[in-house]
Amino acid sequence: MRKHIVAGNWKMNNDLAMTQSLITELKKQSQTSNAEVMIAPTFTNLWSAFETLKNSKIEVIAQNMHFAESGAYTGEISAEMLKSVGVQTVILGHSERRAYFNETDELLAKKVDTALNNKMRVIFCFGEELVDRKSGNHETIVENQIKKALFHLEADNFKNIVLAYEPVWAIGTGETASPEQAQDMHGFIRKTLAKKYGQETANSVSILYGGSVKPTNAKEIFSKPDVDGGLIGGAALKADDFYAIVNAF
Ligand code: 13P
């Protein structure tokens, strides 16, 4: 069975004290679902997050990393650095990285390779913009993003890949893809994987939905057969809301 995952992407929010206090609130929540729960604080607070989370099942993950193993890349963070504080999973390809930091599919392919070579798990994000959705090109855009960044991999690599479909028009806008739109796209993504790697591999990959998931809409979105979890932005910054989403499975 595919893993259910709910991951909170905190983006550039929460300083050290706020990180510790949100984690303390998260630890008080009770989990009734079987989803794997992850949080992605900013780099400077990863170590403290691990310390504050001791004896909890919540996994601390990173929001990004560089493709090089080390070297003269001022301001960047390597896989080794993340692993040295305990991080085993990294989000790559978030639309904000693509839009504001010019991350291309070609660059992301390199980052994915580096993460996998370092035995890390990747949550790989992609999704179309509003103009693509309006013109009916959303499937082609998504197919190309996946092909360019991931289709050089072997089927076996997908044990360490989680996909996150995040339509750009739904991120932070309050506008969510309808459960049907999410299911249609997730079904299409799984079909695309199956064509290249076979049905067994395609069935084993968790595909998360991200974009204005809230306690009020999570249950309906998660009820769809190809939606295996969520990547949560704004609602992950409040412990009660985040756990209402975690428990929506
Ligand atoms: P929102 O949940 O705030 O729309 O953000 C989604 C997201 O970008 C998660 O990575």
GROMACS .gro file of N, CA and C in nm, residues 9-11 13 94-96 100 128 165-177 209-214 217 231-237:
model
  108
    9ASN      N    1   0.507   2.257   0.476
    9ASN     CA    2   0.616   2.339   0.423
    9ASN      C    3   0.603   2.478   0.484
   10TRP      N    4   0.692   2.507   0.577
   10TRP     CA    5   0.680   2.635   0.651
   10TRP      C    6   0.731   2.753   0.570
   11LYS      N    7   0.796   2.728   0.459
   11LYS     CA    8   0.851   2.835   0.374
   11LYS      C    9   0.937   2.929   0.459
   13ASN      N   10   0.901   3.126   0.706
   13ASN     CA   11   0.823   3.170   0.822
   13ASN      C   12   0.882   3.107   0.948
   94HIS      N   13   1.003   2.317  -0.572
   94HIS     CA   14   0.884   2.394  -0.536
   94HIS      C   15   0.865   2.509  -0.635
   95SER      N   16   0.741   2.542  -0.663
   95SER     CA   17   0.716   2.644  -0.766
   95SER      C   18   0.775   2.779  -0.728
   96GLU      N   19   0.790   2.804  -0.597
   96GLU     CA   20   0.852   2.932  -0.557
   96GLU      C   21   1.001   2.931  -0.590
  100TYR      N   22   1.106   3.223  -0.843
  100TYR     CA   23   1.187   3.333  -0.790
  100TYR      C   24   1.337   3.308  -0.798
  128GLU      N   25   0.125   2.327  -1.296
  128GLU     CA   26   0.108   2.425  -1.402
  128GLU      C   27   0.064   2.561  -1.348
  165TYR      N   28   0.203   1.731  -0.659
  165TYR     CA   29   0.140   1.815  -0.760
  165TYR      C   30   0.086   1.941  -0.693
  166GLU      N   31   0.145   2.054  -0.732
  166GLU     CA   32   0.104   2.182  -0.674
  166GLU      C   33   0.072   2.281  -0.785
  167PRO      N   34  -0.055   2.289  -0.827
  167PRO     CA   35  -0.088   2.388  -0.929
  167PRO      C   36  -0.057   2.528  -0.877
  168VAL      N   37   0.020   2.603  -0.953
  168VAL     CA   38   0.068   2.732  -0.904
  168VAL      C   39  -0.049   2.825  -0.869
  169TRP      N   40  -0.156   2.815  -0.944
  169TRP     CA   41  -0.272   2.903  -0.923
  169TRP      C   42  -0.345   2.873  -0.792
  170ALA      N   43  -0.311   2.762  -0.729
  170ALA     CA   44  -0.379   2.725  -0.604
  170ALA      C   45  -0.291   2.749  -0.480
  171ILE      N   46  -0.166   2.791  -0.502
  171ILE     CA   47  -0.075   2.805  -0.389
  171ILE      C   48  -0.092   2.941  -0.323
  172GLY      N   49  -0.133   2.939  -0.197
  172GLY     CA   50  -0.144   3.063  -0.119
  172GLY      C   51  -0.254   3.155  -0.168
  173THR      N   52  -0.340   3.106  -0.257
  173THR     CA   53  -0.442   3.193  -0.315
  173THR      C   54  -0.578   3.171  -0.250
  174GLY      N   55  -0.590   3.063  -0.173
  174GLY     CA   56  -0.720   3.027  -0.117
  174GLY      C   57  -0.805   2.951  -0.218
  175GLU      N   58  -0.756   2.947  -0.342
  175GLU     CA   59  -0.832   2.874  -0.445
  175GLU      C   60  -0.773   2.732  -0.458
  176THR      N   61  -0.852   2.634  -0.427
  176THR     CA   62  -0.801   2.496  -0.431
  176THR      C   63  -0.845   2.431  -0.561
  177ALA      N   64  -0.763   2.338  -0.610
  177ALA     CA   65  -0.813   2.253  -0.719
  177ALA      C   66  -0.931   2.176  -0.661
  209TYR      N   67  -0.099   1.624  -0.297
  209TYR     CA   68  -0.156   1.744  -0.357
  209TYR      C   69  -0.119   1.864  -0.268
  210GLY      N   70  -0.082   1.975  -0.328
  210GLY     CA   71  -0.055   2.097  -0.251
  210GLY      C   72  -0.119   2.217  -0.317
  211GLY      N   73  -0.172   2.307  -0.236
  211GLY     CA   74  -0.236   2.429  -0.288
  211GLY      C   75  -0.363   2.456  -0.210
  212SER      N   76  -0.351   2.543  -0.107
  212SER     CA   77  -0.466   2.585  -0.027
  212SER      C   78  -0.543   2.470   0.036
  213VAL      N   79  -0.470   2.366   0.080
  213VAL     CA   80  -0.537   2.261   0.157
  213VAL      C   81  -0.565   2.316   0.297
  214LYS      N   82  -0.689   2.293   0.341
  214LYS     CA   83  -0.732   2.345   0.472
  214LYS      C   84  -0.809   2.234   0.545
  217ASN      N   85  -1.129   2.140   0.354
  217ASN     CA   86  -1.135   2.071   0.225
  217ASN      C   87  -1.048   1.944   0.218
  231LEU      N   88   0.084   1.848   0.067
  231LEU     CA   89   0.195   1.937   0.102
  231LEU      C   90   0.128   2.068   0.140
  232ILE      N   91   0.142   2.106   0.265
  232ILE     CA   92   0.059   2.211   0.322
  232ILE      C   93   0.144   2.335   0.351
  233GLY      N   94   0.101   2.450   0.305
  233GLY     CA   95   0.172   2.574   0.332
  233GLY      C   96   0.109   2.646   0.451
  234GLY      N   97   0.026   2.745   0.423
  234GLY     CA   98  -0.031   2.832   0.527
  234GLY      C   99  -0.092   2.757   0.645
  235ALA      N  100  -0.169   2.653   0.616
  235ALA     CA  101  -0.239   2.582   0.725
  235ALA      C  102  -0.144   2.499   0.811
  236ALA      N  103  -0.018   2.485   0.767
  236ALA     CA  104   0.078   2.409   0.848
  236ALA      C  105   0.138   2.495   0.959
  237LEU      N  106   0.106   2.624   0.956
  237LEU     CA  107   0.164   2.716   1.056
  237LEU      C  108   0.080   2.724   1.182
   0.00000   0.00000   0.00000
